[in-house]
Amino acid sequence: MKIYAYEVRDDEIDYFTQAQKKFDADIILKPQLLTCGEIRALEPHSAISILGLERCDKDELDSMAMQDIRYLATRTVGYDHIDLEYAKKVGIHVCNVGYAPDGVADFTIMLMLMCLRNYKQALWRAHVNDFSLNGLMGRELSGLTVGIMGTGRIGARVARDLSGFGCRILAYNRHPVKELEDIVTYVTQEEIYRQCDIITLHLPLTQETCHMINANTIRKMKDGVVLINCARGALMDMDSLIDAVETSKIGALGMDCVENEEGIIHLDRRTDIFSDRKLAYLRQFKNVVHTQHMAFYTDGAVRSMVDGAIQGILDMAGNRSCRTQLV
């Protein structure tokens, strides 16, 4: 069975070459996005792996079914770019991947510290040889209350790492994790909003969590709250973020992902007309740090994403248990 890997980045190629030998798999690498036209040209009874830069909806899934392509793996943890309900309807098996949570947890805490220590302003000044201190006084993490929304693998790692900073840690999760109860205090979402100086998001994007950070929930937060998002961009409503930064309700914002970032992230847009007005406006604030959806981006994670996708396809096709299978 041929496996066609789409959206392949240069940094993945060596790992795919190694995976081809490791799994004795026939893998064809394609840097372009997956389209219906591409799918119709593929060999029947093959399999597909994608990243998350393009949606995989009814048209794409219908094209796969017509080619009798029954296995799809996304090399991402998130899977909201795939219509899982329709995939199940047309008989396409889908899996995602997992990787060690350390990289994203490290990045999350880095964003917290960057926000607390006015990193963006300090960096701008240093570039023009302005080494003044006025306006750069920061805050110490040890004296603050941090709220973790979601204590899955990544949220749990953030909690364990934060415990060494001496801060008070509150957490919300649908089902409290017993192993964390000596580190965090589980409370309701409302208590997270009311009590925390810093709130970091580690939840999947679902109908229930989409725009969970909005004008209403921000209104419940402390003045000057620091918000961190290394999960999914659409957890936060862009208009509400802009309003809250303008009024200083949000004291600082650290974002590794933003809503509607497809067509922007992981691309060189230096010579393009940048047409996302909301993002362009939000990024220019002195207290907003925006990175290019790179919290996951470590050598270990990229290897795990490639290996996990190939292993998942082979397990599903071989009727073996696939721990990351979604449908």
Coordinates of C-alpha atoms in Angstrom, one line a residue:
M1 CA 0.0 0.0 0.0
K2 CA 1.3 3.4 -1.0
I3 CA 1.2 6.2 1.6
Y4 CA 1.0 9.7 0.2
A5 CA 2.3 12.3 2.7
Y6 CA 1.1 15.9 2.0
E7 CA 2.2 19.3 3.3
V8 CA 5.7 17.8 3.9
R9 CA 8.2 20.3 5.3
D10 CA 11.9 20.1 4.5
D11 CA 12.6 19.3 8.2
E12 CA 10.4 16.2 7.9
I13 CA 12.1 14.6 5.0
D14 CA 14.9 12.9 6.9
Y15 CA 12.4 11.5 9.4
F16 CA 10.2 10.2 6.5
T17 CA 13.3 8.5 4.9
Q18 CA 14.0 6.8 8.2
A19 CA 10.4 5.8 8.7
Q20 CA 10.3 4.3 5.2
K21 CA 13.1 1.9 6.3
K22 CA 11.8 1.4 9.8
F23 CA 8.3 0.4 8.7
D24 CA 9.2 -1.0 5.3
A25 CA 6.6 1.4 3.9
D26 CA 6.2 2.9 0.4
I27 CA 5.9 6.6 1.2
I28 CA 5.6 9.3 -1.5
L29 CA 6.4 12.8 -0.2
K30 CA 4.4 15.8 -1.5
P31 CA 5.0 19.4 -0.3
Q32 CA 1.7 20.7 -1.7
L33 CA -1.7 20.9 0.1
L34 CA -4.1 18.1 -0.4
T35 CA -6.9 18.9 -2.9
C36 CA -9.6 17.0 -4.6
G37 CA -7.6 17.1 -7.8
E38 CA -4.6 15.6 -6.1
I39 CA -6.7 12.9 -4.5
R40 CA -8.3 11.8 -7.8
A41 CA -4.8 11.3 -9.3
L42 CA -3.7 9.0 -6.5
E43 CA -3.4 5.2 -6.7
P44 CA -6.6 3.5 -5.5
H45 CA -6.4 1.6 -2.1
S46 CA -3.6 3.9 -0.9
A47 CA -3.4 6.0 2.3
I48 CA -2.9 9.7 3.0
S49 CA -1.1 11.7 5.7
I50 CA -1.6 15.4 6.1
L51 CA -0.7 18.3 8.5
G52 CA -3.2 20.9 9.6
L53 CA -2.9 23.7 7.1
E54 CA -5.9 22.8 5.0
R55 CA -9.4 21.5 5.9
C56 CA -10.4 18.0 5.0
D57 CA -14.2 18.2 4.6
K58 CA -16.9 16.5 2.6
D59 CA -15.4 17.1 -0.9
E60 CA -12.0 15.8 0.0
L61 CA -13.4 12.8 1.9
D62 CA -15.8 12.0 -1.0
S63 CA -12.8 12.1 -3.4
M64 CA -10.9 9.7 -1.1
A65 CA -13.9 7.3 -0.9
M66 CA -14.2 7.3 -4.7
Q67 CA -10.5 6.3 -4.9
D68 CA -11.1 3.7 -2.3
I69 CA -8.6 5.5 0.0
R70 CA -9.7 4.4 3.5
Y71 CA -6.9 5.5 5.8
L72 CA -6.1 9.1 6.7
A73 CA -3.5 10.2 9.3
T74 CA -3.0 13.8 10.4
R75 CA 0.5 14.5 11.7
T76 CA -0.9 16.8 14.4
V77 CA -2.5 16.3 17.8
G78 CA -5.4 18.6 16.9
Y79 CA -7.9 17.2 14.4
D80 CA -10.6 19.9 14.1
H81 CA -9.5 20.4 10.4
I82 CA -11.0 17.0 9.6
D83 CA -14.8 16.4 9.4
L84 CA -14.7 13.2 11.5
E85 CA -18.4 12.6 11.4
Y86 CA -18.5 12.6 7.6
A87 CA -15.3 10.5 7.5
K88 CA -17.1 7.9 9.5
K89 CA -20.1 8.1 7.3
V90 CA -18.1 7.3 4.1
G91 CA -16.0 4.7 5.8
I92 CA -12.7 6.4 6.1
H93 CA -10.6 5.6 9.2
V94 CA -8.7 8.6 10.7
C95 CA -6.0 8.9 13.3
N96 CA -3.9 11.7 14.8
V97 CA -0.6 11.5 16.5
G98 CA 0.8 12.1 20.0
Y99 CA 4.2 13.4 21.1
A100 CA 5.9 14.1 24.4
P101 CA 4.3 17.2 26.1
D102 CA 7.6 18.7 27.3
G103 CA 8.2 21.0 24.3
V104 CA 4.8 22.7 24.4
A105 CA 5.0 22.9 28.2
D106 CA 8.4 24.6 28.0
F107 CA 7.1 27.0 25.4
T108 CA 4.0 27.8 27.5
I109 CA 6.1 28.8 30.5
M110 CA 8.5 30.7 28.3
L111 CA 5.6 32.8 27.0
M112 CA 4.4 33.4 30.5
L113 CA 7.9 34.8 31.5
M114 CA 8.2 36.8 28.3
C115 CA 4.8 38.5 29.1
L116 CA 5.6 39.1 32.7
R117 CA 9.1 40.6 31.9
N118 CA 8.0 42.8 29.0
Y119 CA 10.2 40.9 26.6
K120 CA 8.8 42.5 23.5
Q121 CA 9.4 46.0 24.5
A122 CA 12.9 45.2 25.8
L123 CA 13.8 43.5 22.5
W124 CA 12.5 46.4 20.4
R125 CA 14.6 48.8 22.4
A126 CA 17.7 46.8 22.3
H127 CA 17.6 46.7 18.5
V128 CA 17.9 50.5 18.4
N129 CA 20.5 50.7 21.2
D130 CA 17.9 51.9 23.7
F131 CA 18.9 50.3 27.0
S132 CA 16.7 52.3 29.3
L133 CA 14.5 50.6 32.0
N134 CA 11.5 53.0 32.1
G135 CA 8.3 51.0 31.6
L136 CA 10.1 47.6 31.7
M137 CA 9.5 46.6 35.3
G138 CA 8.1 43.1 35.4
R139 CA 6.4 40.8 37.9
E140 CA 7.7 37.6 39.6
L141 CA 5.9 34.4 38.8
S142 CA 6.3 33.2 42.4
G143 CA 3.9 35.8 43.7
L144 CA 1.1 35.0 41.2
T145 CA -1.8 32.6 40.8
V146 CA -1.8 30.6 37.6
G147 CA -4.9 28.9 36.2
I148 CA -4.5 25.9 33.9
M149 CA -7.5 25.2 31.7
G150 CA -7.2 21.5 30.8
T151 CA -4.9 19.1 32.5
G152 CA -4.3 16.5 29.9
R153 CA -0.8 15.5 29.1
I154 CA 0.4 19.0 28.2
G155 CA -1.5 20.8 30.9
A156 CA -0.3 18.3 33.5
R157 CA 3.3 18.8 32.4
V158 CA 2.8 22.6 32.7
A159 CA 1.5 22.1 36.2
R160 CA 4.5 20.0 37.3
D161 CA 7.0 22.4 35.8
L162 CA 5.3 25.4 37.3
S163 CA 5.3 23.8 40.7
G164 CA 9.0 24.6 40.9
F165 CA 8.4 28.4 40.5
G166 CA 6.5 28.6 43.8
C167 CA 3.3 30.1 42.3
R168 CA -0.2 29.1 43.4
I169 CA -1.7 26.8 40.7
L170 CA -5.4 26.4 40.1
A171 CA -6.8 24.1 37.4
Y172 CA -9.9 23.2 35.6
N173 CA -10.6 19.9 33.9
R174 CA -13.8 18.0 33.2
H175 CA -12.4 15.1 35.3
P176 CA -9.8 16.1 37.9
V177 CA -6.5 14.2 37.7
K178 CA -5.8 12.5 41.0
E179 CA -2.0 12.4 40.4
L180 CA -2.0 16.3 40.2
E181 CA -4.0 17.0 43.4
D182 CA -0.8 17.5 45.4
I183 CA 0.3 20.2 43.0
V184 CA -2.9 22.0 41.8
T185 CA -6.2 22.9 43.3
Y186 CA -9.1 22.0 41.0
V187 CA -11.8 24.6 40.8
T188 CA -14.6 25.7 38.3
Q189 CA -14.0 27.7 35.2
E190 CA -15.6 30.6 36.9
E191 CA -13.0 30.5 39.8
I192 CA -10.2 30.3 37.2
Y193 CA -11.5 33.5 35.6
R194 CA -12.0 35.2 39.0
Q195 CA -8.9 34.4 40.9
C196 CA -6.0 34.0 38.4
D197 CA -3.3 36.4 37.4
I198 CA -2.3 34.2 34.5
I199 CA -4.6 31.8 32.5
T200 CA -3.1 29.3 30.1
L201 CA -5.3 27.2 27.8
H202 CA -4.6 23.5 27.1
L203 CA -8.0 22.2 25.8
P204 CA -9.0 20.7 22.4
L205 CA -11.1 22.8 20.1
T206 CA -14.7 21.6 20.1
Q207 CA -18.1 23.2 19.7
E208 CA -18.1 23.7 23.5
T209 CA -14.7 25.3 23.7
C210 CA -14.7 27.4 20.6
H211 CA -14.5 31.1 21.7
M212 CA -14.5 30.1 25.3
I213 CA -12.4 33.3 25.8
N214 CA -14.8 36.0 24.8
A215 CA -16.1 39.3 26.0
N216 CA -18.2 37.7 28.7
T217 CA -15.5 35.5 30.2
I218 CA -12.9 38.2 29.9
R219 CA -15.2 40.5 31.9
K220 CA -15.0 38.1 34.8
M221 CA -11.2 38.1 34.9
K222 CA -8.8 40.2 37.0
D223 CA -7.8 43.5 35.5
G224 CA -4.4 43.1 33.9
V225 CA -4.8 39.3 33.4
V226 CA -2.1 37.5 31.3
L227 CA -3.6 35.1 28.8
I228 CA -1.5 32.3 27.2
N229 CA -2.6 30.1 24.3
C230 CA -0.4 27.3 23.0
A231 CA -3.4 25.1 22.2
R232 CA -5.9 26.1 19.4
G233 CA -6.4 29.6 18.1
A234 CA -10.2 29.5 18.0
L235 CA -10.4 29.0 21.7
M236 CA -10.1 32.8 21.8
D237 CA -12.4 35.3 20.0
M238 CA -10.2 37.8 18.2
D239 CA -12.6 40.8 18.5
S240 CA -12.8 40.3 22.3
L241 CA -9.0 40.1 22.6
I242 CA -8.6 43.3 20.7
D243 CA -11.1 45.1 22.9
A244 CA -9.6 43.8 26.1
V245 CA -6.0 44.7 25.2
E246 CA -7.1 48.2 24.1
T247 CA -8.8 48.8 27.5
S248 CA -5.9 47.1 29.5
K249 CA -8.3 44.5 30.8
I250 CA -5.8 42.1 29.4
G251 CA -2.3 43.0 30.7
A252 CA -0.4 40.8 28.3
L253 CA -1.2 38.2 25.7
G254 CA 1.1 35.3 24.6
M255 CA -0.2 33.5 21.6
D256 CA 1.4 30.6 19.7
C257 CA -1.8 30.1 17.7
V258 CA -4.6 32.4 16.5
E259 CA -8.0 32.0 14.9
N260 CA -8.0 31.7 11.1
E261 CA -4.2 31.2 10.9
E262 CA -4.4 28.9 7.9
G263 CA -2.6 30.4 5.0
I264 CA -0.3 32.4 7.4
I265 CA 1.5 30.1 9.7
H266 CA 4.6 28.2 8.6
L267 CA 4.8 30.4 5.4
D268 CA 7.1 33.3 4.4
R269 CA 4.7 36.2 3.9
R270 CA 7.3 39.0 4.0
T271 CA 6.6 40.2 0.4
D272 CA 2.8 39.5 0.4
I273 CA -0.1 41.8 1.2
F274 CA -1.0 40.8 4.7
S275 CA -4.8 41.0 4.6
D276 CA -5.7 39.7 8.1
R277 CA -6.6 43.1 9.6
K278 CA -7.5 41.7 13.0
L279 CA -4.2 39.8 13.5
A280 CA -2.1 42.6 12.1
Y281 CA -3.7 45.0 14.5
L282 CA -3.5 42.7 17.5
R283 CA 0.2 41.9 16.9
Q284 CA 1.3 45.5 17.0
F285 CA 0.5 46.0 20.7
K286 CA 3.5 46.3 22.9
N287 CA 2.2 43.6 25.3
V288 CA 1.2 41.0 22.7
V289 CA 3.7 38.3 21.9
H290 CA 2.7 36.2 18.8
T291 CA 4.8 33.3 17.6
Q292 CA 4.4 31.1 14.5
H293 CA 2.6 28.1 15.9
M294 CA 5.9 26.5 16.9
A295 CA 5.4 25.4 20.5
F296 CA 5.4 21.8 19.3
Y297 CA 8.5 22.3 17.1
T298 CA 11.3 20.2 18.5
D299 CA 13.3 17.4 16.9
G300 CA 11.7 14.8 19.1
A301 CA 8.2 16.0 18.4
V302 CA 8.7 16.1 14.6
R303 CA 10.1 12.6 14.6
S304 CA 7.1 11.4 16.7
M305 CA 4.6 13.1 14.4
V306 CA 6.1 11.4 11.3
D307 CA 6.5 8.0 12.9
G308 CA 3.0 8.2 14.6
A309 CA 1.3 8.9 11.3
I310 CA 2.9 6.0 9.5
Q311 CA 2.4 3.6 12.4
G312 CA -1.2 4.7 12.7
I313 CA -2.0 4.1 9.0
L314 CA -0.3 0.6 9.1
D315 CA -2.1 -0.3 12.3
M316 CA -5.5 0.7 11.0
A317 CA -4.9 -1.0 7.7
G318 CA -3.7 -4.1 9.5
N319 CA -6.8 -4.2 11.7
R320 CA -4.5 -3.7 14.8
S321 CA -5.3 -1.6 17.7
C322 CA -4.3 2.0 17.0
R323 CA -4.2 4.1 20.2
T324 CA -4.6 7.4 18.3
Q325 CA -7.5 6.3 16.1
L326 CA -10.4 8.8 16.0
V327 CA -12.9 7.1 13.8

